[in-house]
JSON list of C-alpha atoms and ligand atoms in Angstrom, two decimals:
[
{"chain": "A", "resi": 1, "resn": "MET", "atom": "CA", "xyz": [5.83, -7.89, 3.71]},
{"chain": "A", "resi": 2, "resn": "LYS", "atom": "CA", "xyz": [4.59, -4.60, 5.06]},
{"chain": "A", "resi": 3, "resn": "LEU", "atom": "CA", "xyz": [3.61, -4.35, 8.75]},
{"chain": "A", "resi": 4, "resn": "LEU", "atom": "CA", "xyz": [1.23, -1.92, 10.67]},
{"chain": "A", "resi": 5, "resn": "ILE", "atom": "CA", "xyz": [1.34, -2.22, 14.65]},
{"chain": "A", "resi": 6, "resn": "ALA", "atom": "CA", "xyz": [-1.38, -0.79, 16.66]},
{"chain": "A", "resi": 7, "resn": "ASN", "atom": "CA", "xyz": [0.05, 0.17, 20.24]},
{"chain": "A", "resi": 8, "resn": "TRP", "atom": "CA", "xyz": [-3.05, 1.06, 22.17]},
{"chain": "A", "resi": 9, "resn": "LYS", "atom": "CA", "xyz": [-0.75, 1.76, 25.27]},
{"chain": "A", "resi": 10, "resn": "MET", "atom": "CA", "xyz": [-3.10, 1.84, 28.47]},
{"chain": "A", "resi": 11, "resn": "ASN", "atom": "CA", "xyz": [-6.44, 2.57, 26.44]},
{"chain": "A", "resi": 12, "resn": "LYS", "atom": "CA", "xyz": [-9.37, 0.53, 25.44]},
{"chain": "A", "resi": 13, "resn": "ASN", "atom": "CA", "xyz": [-10.69, -1.60, 28.11]},
{"chain": "A", "resi": 14, "resn": "PHE", "atom": "CA", "xyz": [-12.90, -4.91, 27.36]},
{"chain": "A", "resi": 15, "resn": "ASP", "atom": "CA", "xyz": [-15.87, -3.84, 25.26]},
{"chain": "A", "resi": 16, "resn": "ASP", "atom": "CA", "xyz": [-14.17, -0.54, 23.98]},
{"chain": "A", "resi": 17, "resn": "GLY", "atom": "CA", "xyz": [-11.44, -2.63, 22.65]},
{"chain": "A", "resi": 18, "resn": "LEU", "atom": "CA", "xyz": [-13.69, -5.12, 21.09]},
{"chain": "A", "resi": 19, "resn": "LYS", "atom": "CA", "xyz": [-15.75, -2.71, 19.33]},
{"chain": "A", "resi": 20, "resn": "VAL", "atom": "CA", "xyz": [-12.60, -1.29, 17.79]},
{"chain": "A", "resi": 21, "resn": "ILE", "atom": "CA", "xyz": [-11.38, -4.63, 16.64]},
{"chain": "A", "resi": 22, "resn": "LYS", "atom": "CA", "xyz": [-14.93, -5.70, 15.15]},
{"chain": "A", "resi": 23, "resn": "THR", "atom": "CA", "xyz": [-14.84, -2.60, 13.00]},
{"chain": "A", "resi": 24, "resn": "ILE", "atom": "CA", "xyz": [-11.13, -3.06, 11.78]},
{"chain": "A", "resi": 25, "resn": "ARG", "atom": "CA", "xyz": [-12.02, -6.72, 11.14]},
{"chain": "A", "resi": 26, "resn": "LYS", "atom": "CA", "xyz": [-14.87, -5.77, 8.89]},
{"chain": "A", "resi": 27, "resn": "LYS", "atom": "CA", "xyz": [-12.97, -3.14, 6.88]},
{"chain": "A", "resi": 28, "resn": "ILE", "atom": "CA", "xyz": [-9.43, -4.43, 6.58]},
{"chain": "A", "resi": 29, "resn": "LYS", "atom": "CA", "xyz": [-7.84, -7.98, 5.96]},
{"chain": "A", "resi": 30, "resn": "ASN", "atom": "CA", "xyz": [-4.47, -9.23, 6.22]},
{"chain": "A", "resi": 31, "resn": "ASN", "atom": "CA", "xyz": [-2.78, -10.70, 3.10]},
{"chain": "A", "resi": 32, "resn": "SER", "atom": "CA", "xyz": [0.51, -11.94, 1.78]},
{"chain": "A", "resi": 33, "resn": "ASN", "atom": "CA", "xyz": [1.70, -8.34, 1.38]},
{"chain": "A", "resi": 34, "resn": "LYS", "atom": "CA", "xyz": [0.63, -6.59, 4.37]},
{"chain": "A", "resi": 35, "resn": "LYS", "atom": "CA", "xyz": [-0.62, -7.27, 7.75]},
{"chain": "A", "resi": 36, "resn": "TYR", "atom": "CA", "xyz": [-1.84, -5.42, 11.00]},
{"chain": "A", "resi": 37, "resn": "ILE", "atom": "CA", "xyz": [-1.02, -6.63, 14.30]},
{"chain": "A", "resi": 38, "resn": "ILE", "atom": "CA", "xyz": [-2.93, -5.21, 17.51]},
{"chain": "A", "resi": 39, "resn": "LEU", "atom": "CA", "xyz": [-1.25, -4.45, 20.86]},
{"chain": "A", "resi": 40, "resn": "PRO", "atom": "CA", "xyz": [-4.10, -4.12, 23.50]},
{"chain": "A", "resi": 41, "resn": "PRO", "atom": "CA", "xyz": [-3.52, -4.04, 27.19]},
{"chain": "A", "resi": 42, "resn": "LEU", "atom": "CA", "xyz": [-3.46, -7.76, 27.81]},
{"chain": "A", "resi": 43, "resn": "GLN", "atom": "CA", "xyz": [-6.76, -8.26, 29.76]},
{"chain": "A", "resi": 44, "resn": "SER", "atom": "CA", "xyz": [-8.55, -6.69, 26.72]},
{"chain": "A", "resi": 45, "resn": "THR", "atom": "CA", "xyz": [-6.73, -9.16, 24.43]},
{"chain": "A", "resi": 46, "resn": "LEU", "atom": "CA", "xyz": [-8.12, -11.90, 26.39]},
{"chain": "A", "resi": 47, "resn": "HIS", "atom": "CA", "xyz": [-11.68, -10.47, 26.38]},
{"chain": "A", "resi": 48, "resn": "ILE", "atom": "CA", "xyz": [-11.47, -9.60, 22.71]},
{"chain": "A", "resi": 49, "resn": "LYS", "atom": "CA", "xyz": [-10.32, -13.17, 21.77]},
{"chain": "A", "resi": 50, "resn": "ASN", "atom": "CA", "xyz": [-13.03, -14.70, 23.68]},
{"chain": "A", "resi": 51, "resn": "ASN", "atom": "CA", "xyz": [-15.64, -12.58, 22.01]},
{"chain": "A", "resi": 52, "resn": "LEU", "atom": "CA", "xyz": [-14.57, -12.72, 18.40]},
{"chain": "A", "resi": 53, "resn": "ILE", "atom": "CA", "xyz": [-16.63, -15.31, 16.34]},
{"chain": "A", "resi": 54, "resn": "LYS", "atom": "CA", "xyz": [-13.54, -15.91, 14.15]},
{"chain": "A", "resi": 55, "resn": "ASN", "atom": "CA", "xyz": [-10.14, -15.62, 15.77]},
{"chain": "A", "resi": 56, "resn": "ASP", "atom": "CA", "xyz": [-8.21, -14.11, 12.73]},
{"chain": "A", "resi": 57, "resn": "VAL", "atom": "CA", "xyz": [-6.56, -11.08, 14.60]},
{"chain": "A", "resi": 58, "resn": "ILE", "atom": "CA", "xyz": [-3.03, -11.08, 15.15]},
{"chain": "A", "resi": 59, "resn": "PHE", "atom": "CA", "xyz": [-2.27, -9.86, 18.78]},
{"chain": "A", "resi": 60, "resn": "GLY", "atom": "CA", "xyz": [0.90, -8.83, 20.55]},
{"chain": "A", "resi": 61, "resn": "SER", "atom": "CA", "xyz": [1.95, -7.56, 23.96]},
{"chain": "A", "resi": 62, "resn": "GLN", "atom": "CA", "xyz": [3.27, -4.16, 24.74]},
{"chain": "A", "resi": 63, "resn": "ASP", "atom": "CA", "xyz": [5.72, -5.49, 27.14]},
{"chain": "A", "resi": 64, "resn": "CYS", "atom": "CA", "xyz": [7.05, -8.56, 28.96]},
{"chain": "A", "resi": 65, "resn": "SER", "atom": "CA", "xyz": [8.97, -9.36, 32.14]},
{"chain": "A", "resi": 66, "resn": "GLN", "atom": "CA", "xyz": [12.58, -9.78, 32.06]},
{"chain": "A", "resi": 67, "resn": "PHE", "atom": "CA", "xyz": [12.25, -12.82, 34.21]},
{"chain": "A", "resi": 68, "resn": "LYS", "atom": "CA", "xyz": [11.13, -16.29, 33.31]},
{"chain": "A", "resi": 69, "resn": "ASN", "atom": "CA", "xyz": [8.78, -16.73, 36.39]},
{"chain": "A", "resi": 70, "resn": "GLY", "atom": "CA", "xyz": [8.65, -16.61, 40.13]},
{"chain": "A", "resi": 71, "resn": "ALA", "atom": "CA", "xyz": [8.31, -13.87, 42.96]},
{"chain": "A", "resi": 72, "resn": "TYR", "atom": "CA", "xyz": [8.08, -10.94, 40.42]},
{"chain": "A", "resi": 73, "resn": "THR", "atom": "CA", "xyz": [5.02, -9.02, 41.79]},
{"chain": "A", "resi": 74, "resn": "GLY", "atom": "CA", "xyz": [2.86, -7.44, 38.98]},
{"chain": "A", "resi": 75, "resn": "ASP", "atom": "CA", "xyz": [5.02, -8.69, 36.25]},
{"chain": "A", "resi": 76, "resn": "ILE", "atom": "CA", "xyz": [3.75, -11.04, 33.30]},
{"chain": "A", "resi": 77, "resn": "SER", "atom": "CA", "xyz": [6.13, -13.48, 31.66]},
{"chain": "A", "resi": 78, "resn": "ALA", "atom": "CA", "xyz": [6.64, -14.01, 27.97]},
{"chain": "A", "resi": 79, "resn": "GLN", "atom": "CA", "xyz": [5.46, -17.65, 28.48]},
{"chain": "A", "resi": 80, "resn": "MET", "atom": "CA", "xyz": [2.02, -16.29, 29.85]},
{"chain": "A", "resi": 81, "resn": "ILE", "atom": "CA", "xyz": [1.77, -13.71, 26.99]},
{"chain": "A", "resi": 82, "resn": "LYS", "atom": "CA", "xyz": [2.28, -16.62, 24.58]},
{"chain": "A", "resi": 83, "resn": "LYS", "atom": "CA", "xyz": [-0.35, -18.59, 26.35]},
{"chain": "A", "resi": 84, "resn": "ILE", "atom": "CA", "xyz": [-2.79, -15.76, 25.87]},
{"chain": "A", "resi": 85, "resn": "GLY", "atom": "CA", "xyz": [-2.18, -16.01, 22.12]},
{"chain": "A", "resi": 86, "resn": "CYS", "atom": "CA", "xyz": [0.12, -13.19, 21.43]},
{"chain": "A", "resi": 87, "resn": "LYS", "atom": "CA", "xyz": [2.63, -13.49, 18.71]},
{"chain": "A", "resi": 88, "resn": "TYR", "atom": "CA", "xyz": [4.58, -10.38, 19.14]},
{"chain": "A", "resi": 89, "resn": "ILE", "atom": "CA", "xyz": [6.19, -8.42, 21.97]},
{"chain": "A", "resi": 90, "resn": "LEU", "atom": "CA", "xyz": [7.17, -4.72, 21.97]},
{"chain": "A", "resi": 91, "resn": "ILE", "atom": "CA", "xyz": [10.34, -4.04, 23.64]},
{"chain": "A", "resi": 92, "resn": "GLY", "atom": "CA", "xyz": [12.30, -0.75, 24.22]},
{"chain": "A", "resi": 93, "resn": "HIS", "atom": "CA", "xyz": [9.41, 1.60, 23.63]},
{"chain": "A", "resi": 94, "resn": "SER", "atom": "CA", "xyz": [10.64, 5.15, 24.88]},
{"chain": "A", "resi": 95, "resn": "GLU", "atom": "CA", "xyz": [7.91, 5.32, 27.40]},
{"chain": "A", "resi": 96, "resn": "ARG", "atom": "CA", "xyz": [9.18, 2.01, 28.97]},
{"chain": "A", "resi": 97, "resn": "ARG", "atom": "CA", "xyz": [12.68, 3.40, 28.62]},
{"chain": "A", "resi": 98, "resn": "THR", "atom": "CA", "xyz": [12.00, 6.83, 30.22]},
{"chain": "A", "resi": 99, "resn": "ILE", "atom": "CA", "xyz": [8.91, 6.43, 32.58]},
{"chain": "A", "resi": 100, "resn": "PHE", "atom": "CA", "xyz": [9.86, 3.01, 33.76]},
{"chain": "A", "resi": 101, "resn": "ASN", "atom": "CA", "xyz": [13.64, 3.28, 33.66]},
{"chain": "A", "resi": 102, "resn": "GLU", "atom": "CA", "xyz": [14.24, 0.35, 31.52]},
{"chain": "A", "resi": 103, "resn": "THR", "atom": "CA", "xyz": [18.08, -0.01, 30.87]},
{"chain": "A", "resi": 104, "resn": "ASP", "atom": "CA", "xyz": [19.61, -1.73, 27.88]},
{"chain": "A", "resi": 105, "resn": "GLU", "atom": "CA", "xyz": [20.35, -4.61, 30.20]},
{"chain": "A", "resi": 106, "resn": "VAL", "atom": "CA", "xyz": [16.78, -5.04, 31.15]},
{"chain": "A", "resi": 107, "resn": "LEU", "atom": "CA", "xyz": [15.85, -4.86, 27.50]},
{"chain": "A", "resi": 108, "resn": "LYS", "atom": "CA", "xyz": [18.30, -7.38, 26.53]},
{"chain": "A", "resi": 109, "resn": "ARG", "atom": "CA", "xyz": [16.84, -9.84, 29.09]},
{"chain": "A", "resi": 110, "resn": "LYS", "atom": "CA", "xyz": [13.28, -9.04, 27.87]},
{"chain": "A", "resi": 111, "resn": "ILE", "atom": "CA", "xyz": [14.21, -9.71, 24.27]},
{"chain": "A", "resi": 112, "resn": "LYS", "atom": "CA", "xyz": [15.75, -13.04, 25.50]},
{"chain": "A", "resi": 113, "resn": "ARG", "atom": "CA", "xyz": [12.55, -14.05, 27.38]},
{"chain": "A", "resi": 114, "resn": "ALA", "atom": "CA", "xyz": [10.69, -13.12, 24.40]},
{"chain": "A", "resi": 115, "resn": "LEU", "atom": "CA", "xyz": [12.75, -15.16, 21.78]},
{"chain": "A", "resi": 116, "resn": "GLU", "atom": "CA", "xyz": [12.81, -18.24, 24.19]},
{"chain": "A", "resi": 117, "resn": "GLN", "atom": "CA", "xyz": [9.00, -18.41, 23.76]},
{"chain": "A", "resi": 118, "resn": "LYS", "atom": "CA", "xyz": [9.44, -17.96, 19.82]},
{"chain": "A", "resi": 119, "resn": "LEU", "atom": "CA", "xyz": [7.62, -14.64, 19.99]},
{"chain": "A", "resi": 120, "resn": "LYS", "atom": "CA", "xyz": [8.57, -12.08, 17.63]},
{"chain": "A", "resi": 121, "resn": "VAL", "atom": "CA", "xyz": [10.13, -8.88, 18.87]},
{"chain": "A", "resi": 122, "resn": "ILE", "atom": "CA", "xyz": [9.57, -5.32, 17.74]},
{"chain": "A", "resi": 123, "resn": "PHE", "atom": "CA", "xyz": [12.45, -3.38, 19.11]},
{"chain": "A", "resi": 124, "resn": "CYS", "atom": "CA", "xyz": [12.10, 0.35, 19.38]},
{"chain": "A", "resi": 125, "resn": "VAL", "atom": "CA", "xyz": [14.90, 2.87, 19.01]},
{"chain": "A", "resi": 126, "resn": "GLY", "atom": "CA", "xyz": [14.78, 6.72, 18.74]},
{"chain": "A", "resi": 127, "resn": "GLU", "atom": "CA", "xyz": [16.40, 9.89, 19.80]},
{"chain": "A", "resi": 128, "resn": "SER", "atom": "CA", "xyz": [15.05, 12.82, 21.96]},
{"chain": "A", "resi": 129, "resn": "LEU", "atom": "CA", "xyz": [14.59, 16.38, 20.69]},
{"chain": "A", "resi": 130, "resn": "THR", "atom": "CA", "xyz": [17.92, 17.45, 22.02]},
{"chain": "A", "resi": 131, "resn": "GLN", "atom": "CA", "xyz": [19.87, 14.85, 20.44]},
{"chain": "A", "resi": 132, "resn": "TYR", "atom": "CA", "xyz": [18.04, 15.68, 17.14]},
{"chain": "A", "resi": 133, "resn": "LYS", "atom": "CA", "xyz": [18.83, 19.17, 17.33]},
{"chain": "A", "resi": 134, "resn": "GLN", "atom": "CA", "xyz": [22.51, 18.53, 17.97]},
{"chain": "A", "resi": 135, "resn": "GLY", "atom": "CA", "xyz": [22.72, 16.29, 14.93]},
{"chain": "A", "resi": 136, "resn": "ASN", "atom": "CA", "xyz": [23.27, 13.24, 17.06]},
{"chain": "A", "resi": 137, "resn": "SER", "atom": "CA", "xyz": [20.44, 10.94, 16.06]},
{"chain": "A", "resi": 138, "resn": "ILE", "atom": "CA", "xyz": [22.18, 8.46, 14.12]},
{"chain": "A", "resi": 139, "resn": "LYS", "atom": "CA", "xyz": [25.03, 8.08, 16.53]},
{"chain": "A", "resi": 140, "resn": "PHE", "atom": "CA", "xyz": [22.41, 7.66, 19.34]},
{"chain": "A", "resi": 141, "resn": "ILE", "atom": "CA", "xyz": [20.34, 5.03, 17.51]},
{"chain": "A", "resi": 142, "resn": "ILE", "atom": "CA", "xyz": [23.30, 3.00, 16.58]},
{"chain": "A", "resi": 143, "resn": "LYS", "atom": "CA", "xyz": [24.37, 2.76, 20.11]},
{"chain": "A", "resi": 144, "resn": "GLN", "atom": "CA", "xyz": [20.87, 1.80, 21.27]},
{"chain": "A", "resi": 145, "resn": "LEU", "atom": "CA", "xyz": [21.13, -0.98, 18.63]},
{"chain": "A", "resi": 146, "resn": "THR", "atom": "CA", "xyz": [24.46, -2.34, 19.33]},
{"chain": "A", "resi": 147, "resn": "LYS", "atom": "CA", "xyz": [24.08, -1.99, 23.17]},
{"chain": "A", "resi": 148, "resn": "VAL", "atom": "CA", "xyz": [20.98, -4.45, 23.10]},
{"chain": "A", "resi": 149, "resn": "LEU", "atom": "CA", "xyz": [21.39, -6.68, 20.14]},
{"chain": "A", "resi": 150, "resn": "ASP", "atom": "CA", "xyz": [24.13, -9.49, 19.68]},
{"chain": "A", "resi": 151, "resn": "ASN", "atom": "CA", "xyz": [25.11, -12.14, 17.37]},
{"chain": "A", "resi": 152, "resn": "ASN", "atom": "CA", "xyz": [23.38, -14.97, 19.43]},
{"chain": "A", "resi": 153, "resn": "ILE", "atom": "CA", "xyz": [19.96, -13.35, 18.60]},
{"chain": "A", "resi": 154, "resn": "ASN", "atom": "CA", "xyz": [17.75, -15.14, 15.82]},
{"chain": "A", "resi": 155, "resn": "PHE", "atom": "CA", "xyz": [17.28, -11.97, 13.84]},
{"chain": "A", "resi": 156, "resn": "LYS", "atom": "CA", "xyz": [14.48, -13.67, 11.95]},
{"chain": "A", "resi": 157, "resn": "GLN", "atom": "CA", "xyz": [12.38, -12.95, 14.89]},
{"chain": "A", "resi": 158, "resn": "ILE", "atom": "CA", "xyz": [13.24, -9.18, 15.17]},
{"chain": "A", "resi": 159, "resn": "ILE", "atom": "CA", "xyz": [11.51, -6.24, 13.77]},
{"chain": "A", "resi": 160, "resn": "LEU", "atom": "CA", "xyz": [13.06, -2.73, 14.52]},
{"chain": "A", "resi": 161, "resn": "ALA", "atom": "CA", "xyz": [10.95, 0.38, 14.96]},
{"chain": "A", "resi": 162, "resn": "TYR", "atom": "CA", "xyz": [12.44, 3.72, 14.64]},
{"chain": "A", "resi": 163, "resn": "GLU", "atom": "CA", "xyz": [10.45, 6.35, 16.89]},
{"chain": "A", "resi": 164, "resn": "PRO", "atom": "CA", "xyz": [11.91, 9.65, 17.30]},
{"chain": "A", "resi": 165, "resn": "ILE", "atom": "CA", "xyz": [10.71, 10.55, 20.99]},
{"chain": "A", "resi": 166, "resn": "TRP", "atom": "CA", "xyz": [9.72, 14.00, 19.96]},
{"chain": "A", "resi": 167, "resn": "ALA", "atom": "CA", "xyz": [7.61, 12.68, 17.38]},
{"chain": "A", "resi": 168, "resn": "ILE", "atom": "CA", "xyz": [5.44, 10.42, 19.69]},
{"chain": "A", "resi": 169, "resn": "GLY", "atom": "CA", "xyz": [2.05, 11.88, 20.32]},
{"chain": "A", "resi": 170, "resn": "THR", "atom": "CA", "xyz": [3.07, 15.29, 19.30]},
{"chain": "A", "resi": 171, "resn": "ASN", "atom": "CA", "xyz": [1.81, 15.64, 15.80]},
{"chain": "A", "resi": 172, "resn": "VAL", "atom": "CA", "xyz": [5.14, 16.49, 14.39]},
{"chain": "A", "resi": 173, "resn": "THR", "atom": "CA", "xyz": [7.47, 14.11, 12.48]},
{"chain": "A", "resi": 174, "resn": "PRO", "atom": "CA", "xyz": [11.03, 14.50, 10.81]},
{"chain": "A", "resi": 175, "resn": "ARG", "atom": "CA", "xyz": [10.95, 15.57, 7.28]},
{"chain": "A", "resi": 176, "resn": "MET", "atom": "CA", "xyz": [10.41, 12.74, 4.87]},
{"chain": "A", "resi": 177, "resn": "GLU", "atom": "CA", "xyz": [14.14, 12.54, 3.71]},
{"chain": "A", "resi": 178, "resn": "GLU", "atom": "CA", "xyz": [15.38, 12.37, 7.24]},
{"chain": "A", "resi": 179, "resn": "ILE", "atom": "CA", "xyz": [12.99, 9.31, 8.10]},
{"chain": "A", "resi": 180, "resn": "ASP", "atom": "CA", "xyz": [14.16, 7.51, 4.97]},
{"chain": "A", "resi": 181, "resn": "TYR", "atom": "CA", "xyz": [17.80, 8.26, 5.86]},
{"chain": "A", "resi": 182, "resn": "ILE", "atom": "CA", "xyz": [17.66, 7.13, 9.41]},
{"chain": "A", "resi": 183, "resn": "HIS", "atom": "CA", "xyz": [15.99, 3.75, 8.36]},
{"chain": "A", "resi": 184, "resn": "LEU", "atom": "CA", "xyz": [18.81, 3.34, 5.77]},
{"chain": "A", "resi": 185, "resn": "LYS", "atom": "CA", "xyz": [21.24, 3.86, 8.43]},
{"chain": "A", "resi": 186, "resn": "ILE", "atom": "CA", "xyz": [19.66, 1.40, 10.67]},
{"chain": "A", "resi": 187, "resn": "LYS", "atom": "CA", "xyz": [19.58, -1.13, 7.98]},
{"chain": "A", "resi": 188, "resn": "GLU", "atom": "CA", "xyz": [23.42, -0.46, 7.09]},
{"chain": "A", "resi": 189, "resn": "THR", "atom": "CA", "xyz": [24.10, -0.81, 10.78]},
{"chain": "A", "resi": 190, "resn": "MET", "atom": "CA", "xyz": [22.46, -4.21, 10.93]},
{"chain": "A", "resi": 191, "resn": "LYS", "atom": "CA", "xyz": [24.48, -5.34, 8.01]},
{"chain": "A", "resi": 192, "resn": "LYS", "atom": "CA", "xyz": [27.71, -4.01, 8.99]},
{"chain": "A", "resi": 193, "resn": "LYS", "atom": "CA", "xyz": [27.55, -5.19, 12.67]},
{"chain": "A", "resi": 194, "resn": "TYR", "atom": "CA", "xyz": [25.57, -8.34, 12.27]},
{"chain": "A", "resi": 195, "resn": "ASN", "atom": "CA", "xyz": [25.68, -9.30, 8.86]},
{"chain": "A", "resi": 196, "resn": "ILE", "atom": "CA", "xyz": [21.85, -9.07, 8.53]},
{"chain": "A", "resi": 197, "resn": "LEU", "atom": "CA", "xyz": [21.13, -8.29, 5.01]},
{"chain": "A", "resi": 198, "resn": "LYS", "atom": "CA", "xyz": [17.16, -7.79, 5.18]},
{"chain": "A", "resi": 199, "resn": "ILE", "atom": "CA", "xyz": [15.07, -6.72, 8.28]},
{"chain": "A", "resi": 200, "resn": "PRO", "atom": "CA", "xyz": [12.12, -4.83, 8.53]},
{"chain": "A", "resi": 201, "resn": "VAL", "atom": "CA", "xyz": [12.32, -1.20, 10.03]},
{"chain": "A", "resi": 202, "resn": "LEU", "atom": "CA", "xyz": [8.95, 0.40, 10.92]},
{"chain": "A", "resi": 203, "resn": "TYR", "atom": "CA", "xyz": [8.54, 4.24, 11.40]},
{"chain": "A", "resi": 204, "resn": "GLY", "atom": "CA", "xyz": [6.63, 5.28, 14.52]},
{"chain": "A", "resi": 205, "resn": "GLY", "atom": "CA", "xyz": [5.45, 8.92, 15.77]},
{"chain": "A", "resi": 206, "resn": "SER", "atom": "CA", "xyz": [2.50, 10.82, 14.73]},
{"chain": "A", "resi": 207, "resn": "VAL", "atom": "CA", "xyz": [1.63, 8.62, 11.90]},
{"chain": "A", "resi": 208, "resn": "LYS", "atom": "CA", "xyz": [-1.97, 9.68, 10.72]},
{"chain": "A", "resi": 209, "resn": "ALA", "atom": "CA", "xyz": [-4.00, 9.01, 7.70]},
{"chain": "A", "resi": 210, "resn": "VAL", "atom": "CA", "xyz": [-2.84, 12.39, 6.41]},
{"chain": "A", "resi": 211, "resn": "ASN", "atom": "CA", "xyz": [0.93, 11.50, 6.38]},
{"chain": "A", "resi": 212, "resn": "SER", "atom": "CA", "xyz": [0.99, 7.72, 6.15]},
{"chain": "A", "resi": 213, "resn": "SER", "atom": "CA", "xyz": [1.00, 7.42, 2.30]},
{"chain": "A", "resi": 214, "resn": "ASP", "atom": "CA", "xyz": [4.01, 9.64, 2.14]},
{"chain": "A", "resi": 215, "resn": "ILE", "atom": "CA", "xyz": [5.81, 7.89, 4.94]},
{"chain": "A", "resi": 216, "resn": "PHE", "atom": "CA", "xyz": [5.12, 4.50, 3.65]},
{"chain": "A", "resi": 217, "resn": "SER", "atom": "CA", "xyz": [6.07, 5.39, 0.17]},
{"chain": "A", "resi": 218, "resn": "LEU", "atom": "CA", "xyz": [9.71, 5.87, 1.46]},
{"chain": "A", "resi": 219, "resn": "LYS", "atom": "CA", "xyz": [12.12, 3.28, 0.23]},
{"chain": "A", "resi": 220, "resn": "ASN", "atom": "CA", "xyz": [13.68, 1.92, 3.35]},
{"chain": "A", "resi": 221, "resn": "VAL", "atom": "CA", "xyz": [10.30, 2.11, 5.54]},
{"chain": "A", "resi": 222, "resn": "ASP", "atom": "CA", "xyz": [8.64, -1.15, 6.05]},
{"chain": "A", "resi": 223, "resn": "GLY", "atom": "CA", "xyz": [5.50, -0.26, 7.71]},
{"chain": "A", "resi": 224, "resn": "GLY", "atom": "CA", "xyz": [4.39, 1.66, 10.81]},
{"chain": "A", "resi": 225, "resn": "LEU", "atom": "CA", "xyz": [3.91, 1.88, 14.68]},
{"chain": "A", "resi": 226, "resn": "ILE", "atom": "CA", "xyz": [0.76, 3.61, 15.52]},
{"chain": "A", "resi": 227, "resn": "GLY", "atom": "CA", "xyz": [-0.18, 5.03, 18.88]},
{"chain": "A", "resi": 228, "resn": "GLY", "atom": "CA", "xyz": [-2.98, 7.50, 18.98]},
{"chain": "A", "resi": 229, "resn": "ALA", "atom": "CA", "xyz": [-4.46, 6.95, 15.55]},
{"chain": "A", "resi": 230, "resn": "SER", "atom": "CA", "xyz": [-4.76, 3.12, 16.21]},
{"chain": "A", "resi": 231, "resn": "LEU", "atom": "CA", "xyz": [-7.50, 3.87, 18.82]},
{"chain": "A", "resi": 232, "resn": "ILE", "atom": "CA", "xyz": [-9.79, 5.13, 16.22]},
{"chain": "A", "resi": 233, "resn": "ALA", "atom": "CA", "xyz": [-10.83, 2.14, 13.90]},
{"chain": "A", "resi": 234, "resn": "SER", "atom": "CA", "xyz": [-11.63, 4.39, 10.80]},
{"chain": "A", "resi": 235, "resn": "GLU", "atom": "CA", "xyz": [-8.49, 6.21, 11.09]},
{"chain": "A", "resi": 236, "resn": "PHE", "atom": "CA", "xyz": [-6.33, 2.88, 11.65]},
{"chain": "A", "resi": 237, "resn": "CYS", "atom": "CA", "xyz": [-8.06, 1.28, 8.61]},
{"chain": "A", "resi": 238, "resn": "LYS", "atom": "CA", "xyz": [-7.40, 4.50, 6.39]},
{"chain": "A", "resi": 239, "resn": "ILE", "atom": "CA", "xyz": [-3.71, 4.16, 7.41]},
{"chain": "A", "resi": 240, "resn": "TYR", "atom": "CA", "xyz": [-3.64, 0.60, 6.56]},
{"chain": "A", "resi": 241, "resn": "ASP", "atom": "CA", "xyz": [-4.98, 1.24, 3.15]},
{"chain": "A", "resi": 242, "resn": "THR", "atom": "CA", "xyz": [-1.82, 3.45, 2.28]},
{"chain": "A", "resi": 243, "resn": "LEU", "atom": "CA", "xyz": [0.49, 0.79, 3.28]},
{"chain": "B", "resi": 1, "resn": "PGA", "atom": "P1", "xyz": [1.65, 8.12, 18.19]},
{"chain": "B", "resi": 1, "resn": "PGA", "atom": "O1", "xyz": [2.59, 7.04, 19.18]},
{"chain": "B", "resi": 1, "resn": "PGA", "atom": "O2", "xyz": [1.43, 7.44, 17.08]},
{"chain": "B", "resi": 1, "resn": "PGA", "atom": "O3", "xyz": [0.54, 8.55, 19.13]},
{"chain": "B", "resi": 1, "resn": "PGA", "atom": "O4", "xyz": [2.74, 9.28, 18.05]},
{"chain": "B", "resi": 1, "resn": "PGA", "atom": "C1", "xyz": [3.43, 6.13, 18.55]},
{"chain": "B", "resi": 1, "resn": "PGA", "atom": "C2", "xyz": [4.01, 5.15, 19.64]},
{"chain": "B", "resi": 1, "resn": "PGA", "atom": "O5", "xyz": [4.23, 5.66, 20.73]},
{"chain": "B", "resi": 1, "resn": "PGA", "atom": "O6", "xyz": [4.37, 4.02, 19.34]}
]
């Protein structure tokens, strides 16, 4: 199964979002080989769901609280996210790690909350430009994985996403062979450390219709996590066609 995830970030309010989804729904369909999942801001998800004639779009959330419930002003729990109808939660995106200072411990708790609610987790890892230039990408990514994931996790609920921070929103990507190699190394790590023989690993960072078919044809890449290009329905549909 190939996956294409649209991470809208803090974009697309109510009718803007609805318009994009309506166009996407008309143009592309999920099937048994590939599916797309949309992660709008949560209030837009509700609006979109309430205004679609047929509720056949798969939604996810871009984040969840590390806590179950209680006095946590501004937070939204995994349980609430499930109630909205989301099936997936993105955890560990580099913007959450850097701008919101989310540590490995926080990410661990978020994954736990999501899994308690039987939501699927898309867990992101990826190195900075400095680490990349120093040749430390793999070492850093393995550390990100092993600091957060443990053997108590139901790995059937986990999808991994490799997003080099320096490729996010920059129009640059690693070379194709570098992308494939890192995906391979992630899969090898999952096998060695957790005895997981099969886990989807998606690539994210400046995926566009012009480079998606090259990226998705790589042996170890199981789909994409799309930011900017997922805000334009026609572009997102073109990317889906190459999956
Ligand atoms: P981008 O973002 O596609 O705009 O580079 C990817 C992401 O942040 O998930």
